[in-house]
Structures are given as C-alpha cells and as structure tokens.
mmCIF file of C-alpha atoms and ligand atoms in Angstrom:
data_model
loop_
_atom_site.group_PDB
_atom_site.id
_atom_site.type_symbol
_atom_site.label_atom_id
_atom_site.label_comp_id
_atom_site.label_asym_id
_atom_site.label_seq_id
_atom_site.Cartn_x
_atom_site.Cartn_y
_atom_site.Cartn_z
ATOM 1 C CA MET A 166 -25.769 -9.816 -3.945
ATOM 2 C CA ALA A 167 -26.920 -9.573 -7.637
ATOM 3 C CA THR A 168 -24.730 -12.000 -9.658
ATOM 4 C CA ARG A 169 -27.222 -12.380 -12.462
ATOM 5 C CA GLY A 170 -25.627 -12.057 -16.122
ATOM 6 C CA ARG A 171 -22.136 -11.707 -16.763
ATOM 7 C CA ARG A 172 -22.755 -9.305 -19.443
ATOM 8 C CA PHE A 173 -23.809 -6.423 -17.266
ATOM 9 C CA PRO A 174 -22.028 -6.316 -13.905
ATOM 10 C CA VAL A 175 -23.230 -2.837 -12.969
ATOM 11 C CA ARG A 176 -26.314 -2.464 -10.744
ATOM 12 C CA PHE A 177 -28.622 0.098 -9.650
ATOM 13 C CA ILE A 178 -27.776 0.960 -5.847
ATOM 14 C CA SER A 179 -30.664 0.704 -3.562
ATOM 15 C CA ALA A 180 -29.061 2.198 -0.371
ATOM 16 C CA PRO A 181 -30.282 4.524 2.414
ATOM 17 C CA VAL A 182 -29.487 8.008 2.610
ATOM 18 C CA TRP A 183 -26.067 8.409 4.187
ATOM 19 C CA ALA A 184 -27.320 9.339 7.739
ATOM 20 C CA ARG A 185 -29.851 6.456 7.935
ATOM 21 C CA GLN A 186 -27.279 3.641 7.132
ATOM 22 C CA ARG A 187 -26.964 0.952 9.763
ATOM 23 C CA PRO A 188 -24.266 2.300 12.371
ATOM 24 C CA THR A 189 -21.285 0.050 12.386
ATOM 25 C CA TYR A 190 -19.605 1.426 15.412
ATOM 26 C CA ALA A 191 -20.841 -1.482 17.687
ATOM 27 C CA MET A 192 -19.103 -3.907 15.458
ATOM 28 C CA ALA A 193 -15.902 -1.902 14.662
ATOM 29 C CA ASP A 194 -14.500 -3.268 17.885
ATOM 30 C CA PRO A 195 -11.164 -1.620 18.697
ATOM 31 C CA ALA A 196 -9.719 -4.685 20.301
ATOM 32 C CA VAL A 197 -10.490 -6.726 16.875
ATOM 33 C CA ILE A 198 -8.623 -4.198 14.938
ATOM 34 C CA ASP A 199 -5.790 -3.894 17.588
ATOM 35 C CA ALA A 200 -5.411 -7.834 17.776
ATOM 36 C CA ALA A 201 -5.315 -8.163 13.989
ATOM 37 C CA TYR A 202 -2.567 -5.335 13.918
ATOM 38 C CA ARG A 203 -0.559 -7.038 16.618
ATOM 39 C CA ARG A 204 -0.643 -10.460 14.824
ATOM 40 C CA ALA A 205 0.487 -9.170 11.902
ATOM 41 C CA GLN A 206 3.516 -7.586 13.564
ATOM 42 C CA ARG A 207 4.754 -11.166 14.209
ATOM 43 C CA ARG A 208 4.817 -12.122 10.653
ATOM 44 C CA PRO A 209 8.251 -12.297 8.845
ATOM 45 C CA TRP A 210 9.089 -9.800 6.214
ATOM 46 C CA GLY A 211 12.815 -10.407 5.796
ATOM 47 C CA ASN A 212 13.568 -6.560 6.186
ATOM 48 C CA TRP A 213 12.078 -5.558 2.912
ATOM 49 C CA TYR A 214 10.536 -2.141 2.449
ATOM 50 C CA VAL A 215 8.298 -0.963 -0.445
ATOM 51 C CA VAL A 216 9.911 2.161 -1.581
ATOM 52 C CA ALA A 217 8.492 2.988 -5.010
ATOM 53 C CA ALA A 218 6.391 1.841 -8.186
ATOM 54 C CA SER A 219 8.651 0.118 -10.695
ATOM 55 C CA ARG A 220 7.605 2.835 -13.346
ATOM 56 C CA GLU A 221 9.221 5.579 -11.092
ATOM 57 C CA VAL A 222 12.478 3.837 -11.145
ATOM 58 C CA THR A 223 14.665 4.383 -14.484
ATOM 59 C CA SER A 224 17.993 4.538 -16.171
ATOM 60 C CA ALA A 225 17.935 8.272 -16.815
ATOM 61 C CA ARG A 226 18.088 9.665 -13.484
ATOM 62 C CA PRO A 227 18.222 8.451 -9.772
ATOM 63 C CA LEU A 228 15.336 8.538 -7.503
ATOM 64 C CA GLY A 229 15.604 9.449 -3.683
ATOM 65 C CA ARG A 230 13.570 8.106 -1.037
ATOM 66 C CA GLY A 231 13.725 7.778 2.839
ATOM 67 C CA VAL A 232 13.074 4.845 5.036
ATOM 68 C CA GLU A 233 13.201 5.431 8.812
ATOM 69 C CA GLY A 234 15.503 8.314 8.370
ATOM 70 C CA VAL A 235 17.770 6.607 6.000
ATOM 71 C CA GLU A 236 18.433 8.323 2.584
ATOM 72 C CA VAL A 237 17.989 5.647 -0.177
ATOM 73 C CA VAL A 238 18.736 6.228 -3.772
ATOM 74 C CA LEU A 239 17.373 3.974 -6.716
ATOM 75 C CA TRP A 240 18.318 3.841 -10.260
ATOM 76 C CA ARG A 241 18.440 1.166 -13.113
ATOM 77 C CA ASP A 242 21.329 -0.238 -15.091
ATOM 78 C CA ASP A 243 21.347 -0.438 -18.928
ATOM 79 C CA GLY A 244 19.818 -3.873 -18.712
ATOM 80 C CA GLY A 245 16.845 -2.598 -16.658
ATOM 81 C CA ALA A 246 18.060 -4.165 -13.398
ATOM 82 C CA VAL A 247 17.262 -2.048 -10.301
ATOM 83 C CA LEU A 248 20.113 -0.644 -7.932
ATOM 84 C CA ALA A 249 19.701 0.881 -4.769
ATOM 85 C CA GLY A 250 22.186 2.154 -2.262
ATOM 86 C CA PRO A 251 22.653 4.788 0.672
ATOM 87 C CA GLY A 252 21.599 8.338 -0.870
ATOM 88 C CA VAL A 253 24.631 10.023 0.908
ATOM 89 C CA CYS A 254 27.949 10.214 -1.194
ATOM 90 C CA PRO A 255 30.625 8.689 1.002
ATOM 91 C CA HIS A 256 32.943 11.581 -0.062
ATOM 92 C CA LEU A 257 31.557 14.629 1.406
ATOM 93 C CA GLY A 258 27.884 13.834 1.646
ATOM 94 C CA ALA A 259 26.200 14.985 -1.549
ATOM 95 C CA PRO A 260 22.808 13.868 -2.140
ATOM 96 C CA LEU A 261 22.873 10.991 -4.779
ATOM 97 C CA ALA A 262 19.347 11.691 -5.638
ATOM 98 C CA ASP A 263 20.717 14.674 -7.630
ATOM 99 C CA ALA A 264 23.576 12.645 -9.118
ATOM 100 C CA VAL A 265 23.809 11.976 -12.973
ATOM 101 C CA ALA A 266 23.034 8.445 -14.101
ATOM 102 C CA ASP A 267 25.399 7.359 -16.664
ATOM 103 C CA HIS A 268 25.186 3.506 -18.191
ATOM 104 C CA GLY A 269 24.340 2.296 -14.886
ATOM 105 C CA ARG A 270 26.517 4.333 -12.541
ATOM 106 C CA LEU A 271 25.665 7.256 -10.494
ATOM 107 C CA VAL A 272 28.302 10.330 -10.957
ATOM 108 C CA CYS A 273 28.214 12.463 -7.929
ATOM 109 C CA ARG A 274 27.546 16.128 -8.667
ATOM 110 C CA TRP A 275 30.237 17.659 -6.314
ATOM 111 C CA HIS A 276 33.384 15.649 -7.361
ATOM 112 C CA GLY A 277 32.486 13.125 -9.718
ATOM 113 C CA LEU A 278 32.671 9.943 -7.756
ATOM 114 C CA ALA A 279 31.212 7.170 -9.552
ATOM 115 C CA LEU A 280 29.028 4.562 -7.786
ATOM 116 C CA ALA A 281 27.328 1.466 -8.924
ATOM 117 C CA ARG A 282 27.416 -2.254 -7.573
ATOM 118 C CA GLN A 283 30.561 -2.146 -5.773
ATOM 119 C CA GLN A 284 31.338 -0.980 -2.202
ATOM 120 C CA VAL A 285 33.147 2.401 -2.107
ATOM 121 C CA GLY A 286 34.408 3.135 1.515
ATOM 122 C CA SER A 287 31.537 3.146 3.863
ATOM 123 C CA TRP A 288 29.167 3.362 1.035
ATOM 124 C CA CYS A 289 27.683 -0.061 0.194
ATOM 125 C CA PRO A 290 24.697 -1.110 -1.978
ATOM 126 C CA PHE A 291 21.487 -2.422 -0.626
ATOM 127 C CA PRO A 292 19.578 -5.446 -1.937
ATOM 128 C CA ALA A 293 16.754 -4.277 -4.374
ATOM 129 C CA TYR A 294 13.934 -6.278 -5.876
ATOM 130 C CA ASP A 295 11.735 -5.215 -8.578
ATOM 131 C CA ASP A 296 8.544 -7.434 -8.732
ATOM 132 C CA GLY A 297 7.304 -5.835 -11.779
ATOM 133 C CA ILE A 298 4.811 -3.440 -10.115
ATOM 134 C CA LEU A 299 6.598 -2.224 -6.929
ATOM 135 C CA VAL A 300 10.154 -1.836 -5.883
ATOM 136 C CA TRP A 301 11.601 -3.201 -2.579
ATOM 137 C CA VAL A 302 14.702 -2.320 -0.837
ATOM 138 C CA ARG A 303 16.296 -4.620 2.016
ATOM 139 C CA LEU A 304 17.813 -2.844 4.971
ATOM 140 C CA ASP A 305 19.059 -5.161 7.427
ATOM 141 C CA ARG A 306 20.326 -2.659 9.992
ATOM 142 C CA LEU A 307 16.790 -0.933 10.446
ATOM 143 C CA GLY A 308 14.604 -4.110 9.984
ATOM 144 C CA GLY A 309 16.735 -6.324 12.361
ATOM 145 C CA GLN A 310 14.859 -9.354 11.217
ATOM 146 C CA GLU A 311 16.257 -12.344 9.827
ATOM 147 C CA ALA A 312 17.003 -11.202 6.169
ATOM 148 C CA SER A 313 15.265 -13.038 3.243
ATOM 149 C CA GLY A 314 16.777 -13.211 -0.233
ATOM 150 C CA GLN A 315 13.857 -12.004 -1.688
ATOM 151 C CA PRO A 316 10.682 -10.043 -0.497
ATOM 152 C CA LEU A 317 7.294 -11.892 0.314
ATOM 153 C CA VAL A 318 5.407 -10.414 -2.597
ATOM 154 C CA PRO A 319 1.617 -10.956 -2.076
ATOM 155 C CA ALA A 320 -0.029 -13.328 -4.549
ATOM 156 C CA ARG A 321 -1.156 -11.210 -7.681
ATOM 157 C CA PRO A 322 -3.562 -12.248 -10.419
ATOM 158 C CA GLY A 323 -1.404 -13.411 -13.635
ATOM 159 C CA GLY A 324 -2.041 -12.771 -17.349
ATOM 160 C CA GLY A 325 -3.098 -9.440 -18.399
ATOM 161 C CA VAL A 326 -3.440 -7.184 -15.536
ATOM 162 C CA LEU A 327 -4.262 -3.308 -15.273
ATOM 163 C CA ASP A 328 -2.036 -1.882 -12.408
ATOM 164 C CA ALA A 329 -1.780 1.602 -10.877
ATOM 165 C CA VAL A 330 0.453 2.699 -8.099
ATOM 166 C CA THR A 331 -0.457 5.600 -5.891
ATOM 167 C CA THR A 332 1.830 7.158 -3.151
ATOM 168 C CA VAL A 333 0.465 9.501 -0.416
ATOM 169 C CA ILE A 334 2.405 10.717 2.686
ATOM 170 C CA GLY A 335 0.900 10.804 6.181
ATOM 171 C CA ARG A 336 1.779 12.376 9.394
ATOM 172 C CA CYS A 337 1.293 9.389 11.426
ATOM 173 C CA ARG A 338 3.126 5.904 11.796
ATOM 174 C CA PRO A 339 2.630 2.736 9.660
ATOM 175 C CA ARG A 340 0.426 1.532 12.610
ATOM 176 C CA GLU A 341 -2.236 3.823 11.857
ATOM 177 C CA VAL A 342 -2.377 3.228 8.183
ATOM 178 C CA VAL A 343 -2.433 -0.560 8.714
ATOM 179 C CA ALA A 344 -5.225 -0.051 11.448
ATOM 180 C CA ASN A 345 -7.201 1.989 8.956
ATOM 181 C CA ARG A 346 -7.037 -0.674 6.641
ATOM 182 C CA LEU A 347 -8.037 -3.359 9.325
ATOM 183 C CA ASP A 348 -11.278 -1.283 9.898
ATOM 184 C CA PRO A 349 -13.614 -1.988 6.975
ATOM 185 C CA TRP A 350 -16.579 -0.801 9.000
ATOM 186 C CA HIS A 351 -15.985 2.787 8.046
ATOM 187 C CA GLY A 352 -16.038 2.188 4.345
ATOM 188 C CA ALA A 353 -19.491 3.496 3.345
ATOM 189 C CA TRP A 354 -19.421 5.951 6.211
ATOM 190 C CA LEU A 355 -16.397 7.724 5.435
ATOM 191 C CA HIS A 356 -16.334 6.984 1.492
ATOM 192 C CA PRO A 357 -19.744 7.243 0.496
ATOM 193 C CA TYR A 358 -18.748 8.554 -2.923
ATOM 194 C CA SER A 359 -17.187 5.045 -3.405
ATOM 195 C CA PHE A 360 -18.944 2.502 -1.371
ATOM 196 C CA ALA A 361 -22.476 1.487 -0.584
ATOM 197 C CA ASN A 362 -24.287 -1.222 0.964
ATOM 198 C CA LEU A 363 -21.261 -2.322 3.002
ATOM 199 C CA ARG A 364 -21.516 -5.215 5.260
ATOM 200 C CA VAL A 365 -18.624 -7.006 7.140
ATOM 201 C CA LEU A 366 -19.680 -10.756 7.109
ATOM 202 C CA GLN A 367 -16.649 -11.764 8.947
ATOM 203 C CA ALA A 368 -14.062 -10.330 11.071
ATOM 204 C CA PRO A 369 -11.204 -12.411 12.931
ATOM 205 C CA ALA A 370 -11.474 -13.021 16.605
ATOM 206 C CA PRO A 371 -9.448 -10.843 19.011
ATOM 207 C CA ASP A 372 -7.248 -13.927 19.796
ATOM 208 C CA PRO A 373 -3.618 -13.270 19.793
ATOM 209 C CA ASP A 374 -2.676 -16.879 18.679
ATOM 210 C CA LEU A 375 -5.502 -17.045 15.799
ATOM 211 C CA PRO A 376 -4.005 -18.979 12.626
ATOM 212 C CA GLU A 377 -3.306 -16.838 9.689
ATOM 213 C CA ASP A 378 -5.691 -18.671 7.373
ATOM 214 C CA GLN A 379 -8.507 -17.412 9.649
ATOM 215 C CA ASP A 380 -7.063 -13.989 9.991
ATOM 216 C CA VAL A 381 -9.130 -12.301 7.449
ATOM 217 C CA PHE A 382 -11.871 -9.750 7.028
ATOM 218 C CA ARG A 383 -14.692 -10.626 4.565
ATOM 219 C CA VAL A 384 -16.744 -7.608 3.286
ATOM 220 C CA GLU A 385 -19.665 -7.338 0.968
ATOM 221 C CA VAL A 386 -19.781 -3.981 -0.669
ATOM 222 C CA THR A 387 -21.091 -2.097 -3.862
ATOM 223 C CA PHE A 388 -18.261 -0.125 -5.600
ATOM 224 C CA ARG A 389 -20.004 3.003 -6.770
ATOM 225 C CA ILE A 390 -19.140 3.756 -10.470
ATOM 226 C CA ALA A 391 -21.147 6.770 -10.670
ATOM 227 C CA GLY A 392 -24.029 8.203 -8.552
ATOM 228 C CA GLY A 393 -26.694 5.506 -8.241
ATOM 229 C CA VAL A 394 -24.932 2.755 -9.921
ATOM 230 C CA GLY A 395 -22.326 0.355 -8.854
ATOM 231 C CA VAL A 396 -20.576 -2.958 -8.763
ATOM 232 C CA PRO A 397 -21.357 -5.572 -6.148
ATOM 233 C CA VAL A 398 -18.316 -7.670 -4.815
ATOM 234 C CA LEU A 399 -17.054 -9.892 -2.050
ATOM 235 C CA ALA A 400 -13.638 -8.887 -0.706
ATOM 236 C CA GLU A 401 -11.144 -10.065 1.775
ATOM 237 C CA PHE A 402 -8.689 -8.139 3.637
ATOM 238 C CA SER A 403 -5.753 -9.599 5.289
ATOM 239 C CA CYS A 404 -2.372 -8.572 6.555
ATOM 240 C CA PRO A 405 0.221 -11.024 5.560
ATOM 241 C CA GLN A 406 3.155 -8.861 6.681
ATOM 242 C CA PRO A 407 3.551 -6.209 9.320
ATOM 243 C CA ARG A 408 3.138 -3.009 7.381
ATOM 244 C CA THR A 409 1.177 -4.600 4.197
ATOM 245 C CA VAL A 410 -2.743 -5.041 3.931
ATOM 246 C CA VAL A 411 -4.173 -6.802 0.923
ATOM 247 C CA MET A 412 -7.661 -6.705 -0.195
ATOM 248 C CA ARG A 413 -8.605 -9.374 -2.698
ATOM 249 C CA ILE A 414 -11.806 -9.400 -4.668
ATOM 250 C CA VAL A 415 -13.198 -13.191 -4.186
ATOM 251 C CA ARG A 416 -16.606 -12.808 -5.935
ATOM 252 C CA GLY A 417 -18.253 -10.417 -8.371
ATOM 253 C CA GLU A 418 -16.826 -8.396 -11.011
ATOM 254 C CA GLY A 419 -12.768 -8.414 -11.238
ATOM 255 C CA THR A 420 -12.441 -11.432 -9.139
ATOM 256 C CA GLY A 421 -8.939 -12.080 -8.313
ATOM 257 C CA SER A 422 -8.010 -8.339 -8.511
ATOM 258 C CA VAL A 423 -5.842 -7.208 -5.492
ATOM 259 C CA VAL A 424 -5.174 -3.838 -3.857
ATOM 260 C CA GLU A 425 -1.993 -4.032 -1.844
ATOM 261 C CA THR A 426 -1.414 -1.258 0.519
ATOM 262 C CA HIS A 427 2.144 -1.032 1.925
ATOM 263 C CA ALA A 428 2.979 1.580 4.834
ATOM 264 C CA THR A 429 6.789 2.463 4.584
ATOM 265 C CA PRO A 430 8.120 4.505 7.644
ATOM 266 C CA ILE A 431 10.080 7.502 6.176
ATOM 267 C CA GLY A 432 11.257 9.015 9.364
ATOM 268 C CA SER A 433 10.230 12.059 11.488
ATOM 269 C CA GLY A 434 9.639 15.698 9.989
ATOM 270 C CA ARG A 435 11.110 18.829 11.436
ATOM 271 C CA ASP A 436 8.159 18.953 13.856
ATOM 272 C CA GLY A 437 8.933 15.600 15.146
ATOM 273 C CA VAL A 438 5.951 13.905 13.867
ATOM 274 C CA PRO A 439 6.632 10.744 12.083
ATOM 275 C CA ARG A 440 6.048 10.380 8.278
ATOM 276 C CA THR A 441 4.708 7.347 6.485
ATOM 277 C CA ALA A 442 4.392 6.577 2.636
ATOM 278 C CA VAL A 443 1.319 4.924 1.791
ATOM 279 C CA ILE A 444 2.364 3.008 -1.442
ATOM 280 C CA GLU A 445 -0.770 1.355 -2.950
ATOM 281 C CA ALA A 446 -0.932 -0.867 -5.829
ATOM 282 C CA VAL A 447 -4.019 -1.714 -7.623
ATOM 283 C CA VAL A 448 -3.814 -4.916 -9.811
ATOM 284 C CA ALA A 449 -6.785 -5.411 -11.736
ATOM 285 C CA CYS A 450 -7.920 -8.367 -13.867
ATOM 286 C CA SER A 451 -11.107 -9.434 -15.768
ATOM 287 C CA PRO A 452 -12.032 -12.303 -18.137
ATOM 288 C CA ARG A 453 -14.239 -9.823 -19.986
ATOM 289 C CA PRO A 454 -13.485 -9.158 -23.764
ATOM 290 C CA GLY A 455 -13.717 -5.310 -22.964
ATOM 291 C CA PHE A 456 -11.020 -5.708 -20.573
ATOM 292 C CA ALA A 457 -8.295 -6.392 -23.307
ATOM 293 C CA ALA A 458 -9.232 -2.807 -24.769
ATOM 294 C CA ALA A 459 -8.709 -1.731 -21.169
ATOM 295 C CA LEU A 460 -5.236 -3.131 -21.261
ATOM 296 C CA LEU A 461 -4.388 -1.150 -24.424
ATOM 297 C CA ALA A 462 -5.848 2.073 -23.023
ATOM 298 C CA ALA A 463 -3.795 1.518 -19.721
ATOM 299 C CA PRO A 464 -1.995 4.754 -19.964
ATOM 300 C CA LEU A 465 -5.231 6.557 -20.047
ATOM 301 C CA ILE A 466 -7.027 4.531 -17.310
ATOM 302 C CA ARG A 467 -4.208 4.517 -14.994
ATOM 303 C CA PRO A 468 -4.548 8.356 -13.973
ATOM 304 C CA ALA A 469 -8.116 7.755 -13.157
ATOM 305 C CA MET A 470 -7.280 4.517 -11.223
ATOM 306 C CA SER A 471 -4.788 6.999 -9.283
ATOM 307 C CA TRP A 472 -7.302 9.702 -8.850
ATOM 308 C CA ALA A 473 -9.809 7.283 -7.175
ATOM 309 C CA ALA A 474 -7.154 5.857 -4.725
ATOM 310 C CA ARG A 475 -6.036 9.200 -3.983
ATOM 311 C CA ARG A 476 -9.592 10.437 -3.321
ATOM 312 C CA LEU A 477 -10.097 7.461 -0.802
ATOM 313 C CA TRP A 478 -6.560 8.080 0.856
ATOM 314 C CA ARG A 479 -7.472 11.858 1.417
ATOM 315 C CA ASP A 480 -9.852 10.698 4.218
ATOM 316 C CA ASP A 481 -8.072 7.728 5.201
ATOM 317 C CA ILE A 482 -4.976 9.663 5.886
ATOM 318 C CA ALA A 483 -7.106 12.067 7.857
ATOM 319 C CA TYR A 484 -8.472 9.077 9.674
ATOM 320 C CA ALA A 485 -4.893 7.727 10.255
ATOM 321 C CA GLU A 486 -3.348 11.117 11.435
ATOM 322 C CA ARG A 487 -6.194 11.683 13.828
ATOM 323 C CA ARG A 488 -5.681 8.246 15.409
ATOM 324 C CA TYR A 489 -1.923 9.196 15.927
ATOM 325 C CA LEU A 490 -2.798 12.449 17.301
ATOM 326 C CA LEU A 491 -5.129 10.571 19.892
ATOM 327 C CA CYS A 492 -3.020 7.692 20.630
ATOM 328 C CA GLY A 493 0.496 7.761 18.845
ATOM 329 C CA ARG A 494 2.237 9.883 21.346
ATOM 330 C CA GLU A 495 1.461 7.758 24.420
ATOM 331 C CA ASP A 496 1.877 4.085 23.142
ATOM 332 C CA ASN A 497 5.230 3.780 21.474
ATOM 333 C CA ALA A 498 4.546 0.203 20.466
HETATM 334 S S1 FES B 1815 30.494 14.778 -2.332
HETATM 335 FE FE1 FES B 1815 30.224 13.307 -3.820
HETATM 336 S S2 FES B 1815 32.192 13.151 -4.783
HETATM 337 FE FE2 FES B 1815 32.428 14.747 -3.324
HETATM 338 FE FE1 FE2 B 1816 -11.039 4.055 4.009
#
C-alpha cells in the first residue's frame, strides 16, 4: 500500500479490469461468515435498538418507527432530551406519530390526551438514549436480555468529526444484513465503483469460541474517489453486538474513522416477509488542515456521504434479500 507523503493521499489506481480480478469465492467461506455471525449473537446488547439518526428526532414533531412490529414514537422535550414511548395512544389507539408536539408533551390528535414522561394507563415510556449521532430505544419485552442502563455504543473518533446517517429498508432479516457485512470478499466484485484492489488479509477462524479480540476481518482496499484515482486504506470489520457491524480504518487516510451498520428488525410486511432497517452512521475524522474546512461545509458534504452509502446499500440490500429468499425461510435461527 502506498503511504508516501501525507500531502496527497490520493493514488492512481492500477487494477485489473473487473472480470480479470482475482476471484475471491474460494476464500469467502460460508462457514467463516456463519461462525462470525453466530459468535456475535452471544454478545450482550442490553435490549437497545438503534431507531433513528439524532438529527431526525426533534421537539417540533414526533417521529414514528417500528421495531419487531412494535410502534415506537420519538420526540424531544424543550431541553433537547430524547423521549420515546409506544406509538399507539392508550385511549382508542390513534397513531402518536401523528400527534402534535407541545413543549415536551405529545398531544393526541383524536381526543387531546397528553403524554410525556409519566405512565398513562397501559402507556409507559421506553428508555431512550441519544449518543450524539444515533438514537437508541430499549425494549425489554422484545429483547429478553438483561437490560443495561445505556447502550453499548461502539468507540468513535473524538474531536471534530463529520458524520452522516443513512437508512435503507430491506426485505430480509437483520441476519442477512450482518452476514453481508461479514463478507468483505464481495467488495471489489459487487461495488467496483467504490472499491479496488481489495484483499482480505485476515479472517477469523470458524471457531465458535474464538475470543472477541481475535474476531476481526482485516481488509486492504482502495476507496475509489473517481474513475482511476482512490485512497488506499487498511480497515477492520468486527461485530461487537448481534446486529451491529463496525468498520474502522486503522491505517491510511482517515485513520480512526468508523462506519457503524445497525440492522434493526422492523417486523413483517403484509406479504409476510420480514423488513429490516439498515441504519448506517459514517463517522469520519482526519488530522488534515483541509478537514476543518470540511467540517464547516458539513451540511453540504453530508448529502454526498449519504448518496455514496445509499449506492453501496442498493447492491448490498439486493445481496441480503437474495440470501433471505434462498435460506431465510428454512432456517428460523
Ligand atoms: S385516541 Fe388518543 S386521545 Fe383518544
Ligand atoms: Fe457490500
């Protein structure tokens, strides 16, 4: 990997044409991916689900989300604290996503019942947590794990960061979304517009008891910026929680930057097929002087970051949905 000179991280890409790349199927062992997925399912997560980007939750109007068929409503009080509760009014069931936010209360549109931090009949607020980029809600009845006071937020770079959150919905389970992220070998094949010269340097052994500090994929890859130029990096993928995959850049431009992919089950559609929300946060950092200017221009840059993430997920969701069609109906694991 070229590391010469910190001034110009961009390199001309010298890569074979797409069909002449070195095939990766022999290395992309389904047993390795499956074992990594299964190990992750045993990790604690305290019943916390990622439900939205922090920016999406405001004091101006409620936001409705679904988690495993449970309607959840989110809003903020006047101090900016996130509140959450069931999205069904306890009176006659009006959707609280349509309620009116009034100084930290939600006022139901049907008959004016006001809801906030207090339990009202069967309606009881859910614990909610805003980590600054994502909002999490704790649903103990669904999770069934030992509840934790706060979610286990993956380590993120400190200081000035540029973040963008993208949400896409797939017709599959979280399992297929996570397994897609635990298959780094598809990168340069399925996403040639974004990745070149991808090499998986290390994959975890398919050992059910592999220690967590060894449970990591190390990948050398060049991110394409445009056509024939890109930025080479070394990245690590790990799965710290059952439905969360973290990609961390450990060498090259943007070292310390992370991409957190959270797969939140929404519930089944009318067709009986499960839906999963992929909520992905890109948290970028850089010591370069130009990065300070990028932070100032964050509102302009964020849409471009989301566009790039959406383009990747267009293909990754197709991959995950295909895997669900082939395998999901039989194995209800
Ligand atoms: S349904 Fe909400 S107040 Fe009646
Ligand atoms: Fe992908």
